[in-house]
Amino acid sequence: MMQHDIKSIARLFDMRADFVHAHPYGSGHINDTYCAWYDASGQRIRYIHQRINHNVFKNPVQLMENVDRVTRHSLQLLLHQDHPEAHRRTLTCVPAIDGKPYAIDTAGNVWRTYPFIERARGYDTLETTEQAYQAARAFGEFQKLAAGLPGERLHETIPHFHHTRKRFEAFLIALENDSQQRAGEVQAEVDFVRAREADCSKIVDLIASGEIPERVTHNDTKLNNVLLDDVTAEGVCVIDLDTTMPGSALYDFGDMVRTAVPKLAEDATDLSLMDLKMDMFEALLKGYTGTATFLNAAEKQHLAYAGKLLTLECGIRFLTDYLQGDVYFKIKRPSQNIDRCRNQFAFVQAIERRMSELEDKVLAVTA
Ligand code: ADP
Ligand code: GN1
Ligand code: MG
């Protein structure tokens, strides 16, 4: 559904082309994304206009400072390499009329505009192991690029985003408050989380002790956040940079596993069919470790575990949102968040069943 008047949003940006029409676009759970067609001297081209969800991102201006820095750095490197497709390999911010990388509408919403990356797309469900390999390579390359970002530490756009222990505590508070009187329906899920309380501290403790280093990471590496070339499947552009900030390499690898390895889509409900696609896991490992060559021994040792942890964390977040009345993730049907939660927990169980096989694959690839 078109919630916003995109033609008037378009006027806030220095488009140098004439607006034709726009429609809602993509399957992201957070921002309001529109694809808009323009006439540029007789040529039809398209752009992405996005409203930043300020319920989720409390400081969109700081967020855009991060995005502007990261994308400029990325473009500079590509131009330095004389890359023939530099502007297709990274997001770039189209400036607003006042030169800023964002614009604010009359209702106070913060908007940004990106050129549309053509002949590539993001996948909710992968079709081939080559796609998994290429996606993981692209996220590994992105981490390398982010590691070289000059200047100050990036802003934390969502503080403690992957602090799983704090996610567990937020869940306990939502359960205690039970503002929607839903706790009674989710006893099995509550027990599931409580039984895994110890998991929630494991990686944060290793980070606190220094065994796992802080790195600049993407933090939202679900598969549809990398666009793969329509013809070659190469990972052409990493998108959705809102959570690019200090984190752990394990968060990025873990979220790739969460989204590329399950047999079922994130909100599918026929959970008896849930299992792992081992070949996808292997392809992710090869792609990621082939480019993320900086990983230390502790990071390598926890690659398989990261898949379990990030899935558990995401399930806890869906459950918390369900208990709070679906205030965070976009939903298209009333039970979608609890369906997503149950699905994530089924995948956690499948990982637990097959953890030794995953560990063997990690050893084989990283030895
Ligand atoms: P969300 O935070 O809501 O997930 P995203 O930034 O991931 O928002 O954008 C939502 C979807 O829009 C993406 O999954 C992708 O399909 C599409 N998209 C975003 N930016 C571009 C772009 N520059 N070119 C092409 N498609 C894009
Ligand atoms: C959200 O924005 P999107 O749809 O790429 C969420 C991720 C979750 C994911 C679950 C900023 O990702 O953390 O893992 O949904 N992004 C934010 O599908 O919370
Ligand atoms: Mg996204």
Short mmCIF file of C-alpha atoms and ligand atoms in Angstrom, two decimals:
data_model
loop_
_atom_site.label_atom_id
_atom_site.label_comp_id
_atom_site.label_asym_id
_atom_site.label_seq_id
_atom_site.Cartn_x
_atom_site.Cartn_y
_atom_site.Cartn_z
CA MET A 1 0.00 0.00 0.00
CA MET A 2 1.28 3.49 -0.89
CA GLN A 3 1.49 5.27 2.44
CA HIS A 4 3.44 8.29 1.27
CA ASP A 5 3.28 10.86 -1.50
CA ILE A 6 6.53 9.94 -3.22
CA LYS A 7 6.21 12.65 -5.87
CA SER A 8 6.55 15.30 -3.17
CA ILE A 9 9.40 13.36 -1.49
CA ALA A 10 11.17 13.29 -4.87
CA ARG A 11 11.18 17.12 -4.91
CA LEU A 12 13.33 17.14 -1.77
CA PHE A 13 16.20 15.49 -3.69
CA ASP A 14 18.47 16.72 -6.47
CA MET A 15 17.14 14.14 -8.96
CA ARG A 16 17.99 15.92 -12.26
CA ALA A 17 15.19 13.89 -13.85
CA ASP A 18 11.38 14.02 -13.96
CA PHE A 19 9.28 11.88 -11.63
CA VAL A 20 6.98 9.42 -13.44
CA HIS A 21 5.54 7.05 -10.82
CA ALA A 22 6.44 5.03 -7.73
CA HIS A 23 5.37 1.87 -5.94
CA PRO A 24 6.23 0.12 -2.64
CA TYR A 25 9.15 -2.24 -3.09
CA GLY A 26 10.95 -5.21 -1.47
CA SER A 27 10.29 -7.44 1.53
CA GLY A 28 12.32 -5.70 4.26
CA HIS A 29 10.83 -5.77 7.77
CA ILE A 30 11.89 -2.27 8.85
CA ASN A 31 11.95 0.70 6.46
CA ASP A 32 9.36 1.99 3.97
CA THR A 33 10.95 1.36 0.60
CA TYR A 34 9.70 2.68 -2.76
CA CYS A 35 10.92 2.16 -6.28
CA ALA A 36 10.42 5.34 -8.34
CA TRP A 37 10.68 5.72 -12.12
CA TYR A 38 12.06 8.93 -13.62
CA ASP A 39 12.44 10.33 -17.08
CA ALA A 40 16.05 11.45 -17.59
CA SER A 41 16.22 13.23 -20.94
CA GLY A 42 13.95 10.63 -22.52
CA GLN A 43 15.51 7.65 -20.77
CA ARG A 44 13.54 5.76 -18.08
CA ILE A 45 15.65 5.16 -14.97
CA ARG A 46 14.69 4.24 -11.44
CA TYR A 47 15.70 5.10 -7.90
CA ILE A 48 14.99 3.81 -4.43
CA HIS A 49 13.41 6.28 -1.98
CA GLN A 50 13.37 5.06 1.61
CA ARG A 51 11.79 6.39 4.77
CA ILE A 52 13.99 5.46 7.71
CA ASN A 53 11.95 3.80 10.45
CA HIS A 54 12.55 6.20 13.35
CA ASN A 55 10.73 3.94 15.80
CA VAL A 56 13.59 1.46 15.25
CA PHE A 57 16.42 3.93 14.57
CA LYS A 58 16.17 6.66 17.18
CA ASN A 59 18.74 8.92 15.53
CA PRO A 60 18.30 8.75 11.73
CA VAL A 61 20.65 11.71 11.13
CA GLN A 62 23.55 9.93 12.86
CA LEU A 63 22.58 6.79 10.96
CA MET A 64 22.89 8.69 7.67
CA GLU A 65 26.28 10.03 8.74
CA ASN A 66 27.42 6.38 9.02
CA VAL A 67 25.87 5.39 5.69
CA ASP A 68 27.36 8.41 3.92
CA ARG A 69 30.85 7.69 5.30
CA VAL A 70 30.76 3.99 4.47
CA THR A 71 29.37 4.45 0.96
CA ARG A 72 31.81 7.28 0.10
CA HIS A 73 34.72 5.16 1.31
CA SER A 74 33.51 2.25 -0.74
CA LEU A 75 33.05 4.36 -3.89
CA GLN A 76 36.50 5.91 -3.48
CA LEU A 77 38.13 2.47 -3.37
CA LEU A 78 36.23 1.29 -6.43
CA LEU A 79 37.15 4.43 -8.38
CA HIS A 80 40.76 4.04 -7.29
CA GLN A 81 40.70 0.51 -8.75
CA ASP A 82 39.20 2.04 -11.92
CA HIS A 83 36.28 -0.38 -11.54
CA PRO A 84 34.06 -0.15 -14.64
CA GLU A 85 30.88 -0.58 -12.55
CA ALA A 86 31.84 1.45 -9.47
CA HIS A 87 28.34 2.93 -9.05
CA ARG A 88 26.69 -0.51 -9.27
CA ARG A 89 29.00 -2.08 -6.69
CA THR A 90 28.12 0.20 -3.81
CA LEU A 91 25.12 2.16 -2.65
CA THR A 92 25.60 5.92 -3.12
CA CYS A 93 23.43 8.61 -1.56
CA VAL A 94 21.70 10.96 -3.99
CA PRO A 95 22.03 14.38 -2.30
CA ALA A 96 19.03 16.31 -1.11
CA ILE A 97 18.44 19.83 -2.48
CA ASP A 98 20.49 21.24 0.42
CA GLY A 99 23.39 18.85 -0.31
CA LYS A 100 22.79 16.57 2.68
CA PRO A 101 22.61 12.77 2.16
CA TYR A 102 19.03 12.77 3.51
CA ALA A 103 15.94 14.97 3.51
CA ILE A 104 13.27 15.59 6.15
CA ASP A 105 9.62 15.85 5.06
CA THR A 106 6.93 18.06 6.60
CA ALA A 107 5.88 15.25 8.97
CA GLY A 108 9.45 14.94 10.30
CA ASN A 109 10.27 11.67 8.48
CA VAL A 110 13.86 11.22 7.33
CA TRP A 111 14.24 10.04 3.72
CA ARG A 112 17.17 8.94 1.58
CA THR A 113 17.54 8.13 -2.10
CA TYR A 114 19.77 5.56 -3.76
CA PRO A 115 20.26 4.81 -7.46
CA PHE A 116 18.48 1.52 -8.22
CA ILE A 117 21.01 -1.29 -8.65
CA GLU A 118 19.90 -2.85 -11.95
CA ARG A 119 20.26 -6.42 -13.27
CA ALA A 120 20.66 -7.83 -9.78
CA ARG A 121 18.36 -8.88 -6.97
CA GLY A 122 18.16 -10.00 -3.37
CA TYR A 123 16.74 -13.45 -2.57
CA ASP A 124 14.48 -14.38 0.34
CA THR A 125 15.20 -18.01 -0.56
CA LEU A 126 18.31 -19.04 -2.44
CA GLU A 127 18.13 -21.35 -5.42
CA THR A 128 21.73 -22.54 -5.78
CA THR A 129 24.85 -23.06 -3.67
CA GLU A 130 26.68 -20.72 -6.04
CA GLN A 131 24.37 -17.93 -4.83
CA ALA A 132 25.21 -18.75 -1.19
CA TYR A 133 28.92 -18.77 -1.99
CA GLN A 134 28.74 -15.43 -3.80
CA ALA A 135 26.58 -13.77 -1.14
CA ALA A 136 28.99 -14.84 1.61
CA ARG A 137 31.97 -13.60 -0.40
CA ALA A 138 30.30 -10.21 -0.80
CA PHE A 139 29.64 -9.88 2.95
CA GLY A 140 33.26 -10.94 3.68
CA GLU A 141 34.54 -8.30 1.24
CA PHE A 142 32.26 -5.75 2.85
CA GLN A 143 33.81 -6.43 6.27
CA LYS A 144 37.28 -5.99 4.80
CA LEU A 145 36.26 -2.70 3.30
CA ALA A 146 34.67 -1.53 6.56
CA ALA A 147 37.83 -2.46 8.48
CA GLY A 148 39.73 0.12 6.42
CA LEU A 149 37.26 2.95 7.08
CA PRO A 150 39.25 5.98 8.26
CA GLY A 151 38.11 8.29 11.05
CA GLU A 152 36.10 7.94 14.22
CA ARG A 153 34.23 4.88 15.46
CA LEU A 154 30.84 4.64 13.70
CA HIS A 155 27.71 5.60 15.65
CA GLU A 156 25.86 2.71 17.27
CA THR A 157 22.57 3.12 15.44
CA ILE A 158 20.87 0.58 17.71
CA PRO A 159 22.84 0.20 20.95
CA HIS A 160 23.49 -3.42 22.00
CA PHE A 161 21.88 -4.66 18.77
CA HIS A 162 23.31 -8.19 19.02
CA HIS A 163 23.84 -8.28 22.78
CA THR A 164 21.93 -11.54 23.12
CA ARG A 165 21.92 -11.39 26.93
CA LYS A 166 20.19 -7.99 26.81
CA ARG A 167 17.74 -9.37 24.22
CA PHE A 168 16.95 -12.17 26.72
CA GLU A 169 16.39 -9.62 29.49
CA ALA A 170 14.12 -7.50 27.26
CA PHE A 171 12.12 -10.65 26.53
CA LEU A 172 11.71 -11.34 30.29
CA ILE A 173 10.38 -7.81 30.80
CA ALA A 174 7.91 -8.15 27.90
CA LEU A 175 6.77 -11.48 29.37
CA GLU A 176 6.33 -9.98 32.81
CA ASN A 177 4.34 -7.01 31.42
CA ASP A 178 2.30 -9.19 29.06
CA SER A 179 0.63 -6.06 27.71
CA GLN A 180 -1.39 -7.97 25.08
CA GLN A 181 -2.32 -10.96 27.30
CA ARG A 182 -0.51 -13.28 24.92
CA ALA A 183 1.84 -15.01 27.40
CA GLY A 184 -0.60 -17.89 27.91
CA GLU A 185 -0.39 -18.84 24.20
CA VAL A 186 3.38 -19.02 24.10
CA GLN A 187 4.35 -21.17 27.10
CA ALA A 188 6.26 -23.68 24.96
CA GLU A 189 8.32 -20.87 23.40
CA VAL A 190 8.97 -19.28 26.79
CA ASP A 191 10.27 -22.62 28.09
CA PHE A 192 12.40 -23.00 24.96
CA VAL A 193 14.12 -19.67 25.60
CA ARG A 194 14.60 -20.25 29.34
CA ALA A 195 16.27 -23.61 28.62
CA ARG A 196 18.83 -21.75 26.49
CA GLU A 197 19.56 -18.84 28.81
CA ALA A 198 23.26 -19.78 29.04
CA ASP A 199 23.64 -19.48 25.25
CA CYS A 200 22.66 -15.81 25.46
CA SER A 201 25.86 -14.84 27.31
CA LYS A 202 28.38 -16.95 25.46
CA ILE A 203 29.55 -14.68 22.62
CA VAL A 204 29.12 -11.42 24.55
CA ASP A 205 31.36 -12.86 27.28
CA LEU A 206 34.03 -13.83 24.71
CA ILE A 207 33.89 -10.29 23.32
CA ALA A 208 34.16 -8.80 26.82
CA SER A 209 37.22 -10.98 27.58
CA GLY A 210 38.88 -9.88 24.33
CA GLU A 211 39.04 -13.39 22.85
CA ILE A 212 36.70 -12.29 20.08
CA PRO A 213 37.62 -8.87 18.66
CA GLU A 214 35.28 -5.98 17.95
CA ARG A 215 35.14 -5.29 14.20
CA VAL A 216 33.07 -3.03 11.99
CA THR A 217 30.38 -5.36 10.74
CA HIS A 218 27.15 -5.16 8.77
CA ASN A 219 25.01 -6.79 11.47
CA ASP A 220 22.02 -7.53 9.21
CA THR A 221 23.41 -9.99 6.68
CA LYS A 222 20.14 -11.68 5.78
CA LEU A 223 20.33 -12.94 2.25
CA ASN A 224 18.06 -10.32 0.74
CA ASN A 225 20.50 -7.63 1.91
CA VAL A 226 22.99 -8.49 -0.82
CA LEU A 227 22.07 -8.09 -4.48
CA LEU A 228 23.32 -10.88 -6.76
CA ASP A 229 23.91 -10.38 -10.46
CA ASP A 230 21.02 -11.77 -12.56
CA VAL A 231 23.40 -13.50 -14.95
CA THR A 232 26.58 -14.44 -13.06
CA ALA A 233 25.16 -14.62 -9.47
CA GLU A 234 28.13 -12.52 -8.35
CA GLY A 235 27.42 -10.49 -5.20
CA VAL A 236 27.35 -7.05 -6.77
CA CYS A 237 26.16 -4.82 -3.95
CA VAL A 238 25.69 -5.11 -0.20
CA ILE A 239 22.67 -3.03 0.85
CA ASP A 240 20.73 -2.15 4.03
CA LEU A 241 23.68 -0.47 5.76
CA ASP A 242 21.63 0.91 8.68
CA THR A 243 23.30 -1.33 11.26
CA THR A 244 26.86 -1.14 9.92
CA MET A 245 28.70 -0.39 13.16
CA PRO A 246 31.02 -2.05 15.69
CA GLY A 247 30.07 -5.71 16.14
CA SER A 248 31.45 -9.19 15.68
CA ALA A 249 32.25 -11.14 12.51
CA LEU A 250 30.24 -13.96 14.09
CA TYR A 251 27.06 -11.87 13.96
CA ASP A 252 27.43 -11.52 10.21
CA PHE A 253 28.24 -15.16 9.55
CA GLY A 254 25.53 -16.31 11.98
CA ASP A 255 22.82 -14.31 10.24
CA MET A 256 23.88 -15.68 6.85
CA VAL A 257 23.42 -19.18 8.27
CA ARG A 258 20.03 -18.20 9.74
CA THR A 259 18.74 -17.10 6.35
CA ALA A 260 20.54 -19.32 3.79
CA VAL A 261 20.63 -22.72 5.48
CA PRO A 262 17.05 -23.50 6.67
CA LYS A 263 14.88 -25.65 4.42
CA LEU A 264 11.92 -23.34 5.09
CA ALA A 265 11.30 -19.60 4.67
CA GLU A 266 11.42 -17.44 7.81
CA ASP A 267 7.67 -17.48 8.49
CA ALA A 268 6.74 -20.91 7.09
CA THR A 269 4.55 -22.93 9.47
CA ASP A 270 4.92 -26.56 8.30
CA LEU A 271 7.70 -27.01 10.84
CA SER A 272 7.89 -30.80 10.71
CA LEU A 273 9.79 -30.20 7.44
CA MET A 274 12.44 -27.98 9.07
CA ASP A 275 16.00 -29.12 8.44
CA LEU A 276 19.37 -27.79 7.32
CA LYS A 277 20.65 -27.49 3.79
CA MET A 278 24.17 -28.71 4.51
CA ASP A 279 25.41 -27.84 1.03
CA MET A 280 24.36 -24.21 1.56
CA PHE A 281 26.26 -24.12 4.86
CA GLU A 282 29.39 -25.40 3.15
CA ALA A 283 29.04 -22.84 0.35
CA LEU A 284 28.64 -20.00 2.88
CA LEU A 285 31.71 -21.18 4.78
CA LYS A 286 33.84 -21.32 1.65
CA GLY A 287 32.66 -17.94 0.39
CA TYR A 288 32.99 -16.18 3.72
CA THR A 289 36.32 -17.59 4.92
CA GLY A 290 37.72 -17.10 1.39
CA THR A 291 37.32 -13.33 1.74
CA ALA A 292 37.23 -12.81 5.55
CA THR A 293 40.82 -13.99 5.85
CA PHE A 294 41.35 -11.99 9.08
CA LEU A 295 39.38 -14.33 11.41
CA ASN A 296 41.21 -15.46 14.55
CA ALA A 297 41.07 -18.97 16.04
CA ALA A 298 38.25 -18.18 18.49
CA GLU A 299 36.14 -16.72 15.70
CA LYS A 300 36.68 -19.75 13.46
CA GLN A 301 35.87 -22.06 16.34
CA HIS A 302 32.45 -20.43 16.83
CA LEU A 303 31.29 -20.14 13.21
CA ALA A 304 28.80 -23.01 13.46
CA TYR A 305 27.66 -21.92 16.90
CA ALA A 306 27.05 -18.38 15.56
CA GLY A 307 24.35 -19.81 13.26
CA LYS A 308 22.53 -21.24 16.25
CA LEU A 309 22.96 -18.12 18.38
CA LEU A 310 21.80 -15.60 15.78
CA THR A 311 18.75 -17.74 15.04
CA LEU A 312 17.94 -18.06 18.73
CA GLU A 313 18.39 -14.30 19.17
CA CYS A 314 16.14 -13.51 16.21
CA GLY A 315 13.49 -15.93 17.52
CA ILE A 316 13.64 -14.21 20.93
CA ARG A 317 13.20 -10.84 19.21
CA PHE A 318 10.13 -12.07 17.24
CA LEU A 319 8.68 -13.50 20.47
CA THR A 320 9.32 -10.26 22.36
CA ASP A 321 7.64 -8.28 19.58
CA TYR A 322 4.64 -10.63 19.63
CA LEU A 323 4.32 -10.17 23.41
CA GLN A 324 4.57 -6.38 22.98
CA GLY A 325 1.87 -6.25 20.28
CA ASP A 326 3.89 -6.27 17.02
CA VAL A 327 5.43 -2.84 17.41
CA TYR A 328 8.85 -3.49 15.77
CA PHE A 329 8.80 -5.87 12.80
CA LYS A 330 6.37 -5.26 9.94
CA ILE A 331 3.65 -7.92 9.76
CA LYS A 332 1.14 -8.84 7.06
CA ARG A 333 -1.01 -11.11 9.26
CA PRO A 334 -1.71 -11.08 13.02
CA SER A 335 0.19 -14.27 13.91
CA GLN A 336 3.22 -13.58 11.72
CA ASN A 337 5.66 -12.75 14.52
CA ILE A 338 4.81 -15.85 16.54
CA ASP A 339 4.99 -17.94 13.35
CA ARG A 340 8.44 -16.45 12.68
CA CYS A 341 9.48 -17.19 16.28
CA ARG A 342 8.35 -20.84 16.12
CA ASN A 343 10.10 -21.22 12.80
CA GLN A 344 13.37 -19.83 14.16
CA PHE A 345 13.20 -22.10 17.19
CA ALA A 346 12.59 -25.12 14.94
CA PHE A 347 15.74 -24.16 13.05
CA VAL A 348 17.68 -23.82 16.33
CA GLN A 349 16.60 -27.38 17.20
CA ALA A 350 17.64 -28.64 13.77
CA ILE A 351 21.07 -27.04 14.25
CA GLU A 352 21.38 -28.58 17.72
CA ARG A 353 20.63 -32.01 16.22
CA ARG A 354 23.27 -31.62 13.53
CA MET A 355 25.86 -29.48 15.32
CA SER A 356 28.66 -32.07 15.05
CA GLU A 357 28.21 -32.24 11.25
CA LEU A 358 28.41 -28.44 11.07
CA GLU A 359 31.54 -28.41 13.24
CA ASP A 360 33.15 -31.03 10.96
CA LYS A 361 32.47 -28.87 7.91
CA VAL A 362 34.02 -25.84 9.65
CA LEU A 363 37.14 -27.84 10.50
CA ALA A 364 37.40 -29.17 6.94
CA VAL A 365 37.12 -25.71 5.39
CA THR A 366 39.20 -23.68 7.87
CA ALA A 367 41.98 -26.22 8.60
P1 ADP B 1 14.77 -2.92 5.19
O1 ADP B 1 15.67 -2.34 6.26
O2 ADP B 1 13.36 -2.60 5.39
O3 ADP B 1 15.07 -4.39 5.01
P2 ADP B 1 16.33 -2.49 2.74
O4 ADP B 1 17.31 -1.37 2.71
O5 ADP B 1 16.87 -3.85 2.88
O6 ADP B 1 15.21 -2.17 3.84
O7 ADP B 1 15.48 -2.41 1.39
C1 ADP B 1 14.35 -3.24 1.16
C2 ADP B 1 14.48 -3.93 -0.18
O8 ADP B 1 14.56 -2.95 -1.23
C3 ADP B 1 15.75 -4.75 -0.33
O9 ADP B 1 15.59 -6.05 0.18
C4 ADP B 1 15.96 -4.74 -1.85
O10 ADP B 1 15.14 -5.71 -2.48
C5 ADP B 1 15.42 -3.36 -2.26
N1 ADP B 1 16.50 -2.35 -2.42
C6 ADP B 1 16.99 -1.51 -1.47
N2 ADP B 1 17.93 -0.68 -1.98
C7 ADP B 1 18.04 -1.00 -3.30
C8 ADP B 1 18.82 -0.48 -4.40
N3 ADP B 1 19.66 0.55 -4.25
N4 ADP B 1 18.66 -1.06 -5.62
C9 ADP B 1 17.79 -2.08 -5.81
N5 ADP B 1 17.01 -2.60 -4.82
C10 ADP B 1 17.14 -2.07 -3.58
C1 GN1 B 2 15.20 -7.04 10.06
O1 GN1 B 2 15.63 -4.86 7.84
P1 GN1 B 2 15.64 -6.32 7.52
O2 GN1 B 2 14.33 -6.86 7.09
O3 GN1 B 2 16.77 -6.58 6.55
C2 GN1 B 2 16.04 -6.72 11.30
C3 GN1 B 2 17.08 -7.80 11.48
C4 GN1 B 2 16.40 -9.16 11.64
C5 GN1 B 2 15.53 -9.41 10.41
C6 GN1 B 2 14.72 -10.67 10.57
C7 GN1 B 2 17.30 -3.24 11.94
O4 GN1 B 2 16.04 -7.03 8.92
O5 GN1 B 2 17.86 -7.54 12.65
O6 GN1 B 2 17.36 -10.18 11.76
O7 GN1 B 2 14.60 -8.32 10.20
N1 GN1 B 2 16.67 -5.41 11.16
C8 GN1 B 2 16.65 -4.54 12.19
O8 GN1 B 2 14.25 -11.07 9.33
O9 GN1 B 2 16.16 -4.80 13.28
MG MG B 3 16.76 -5.36 4.37
#
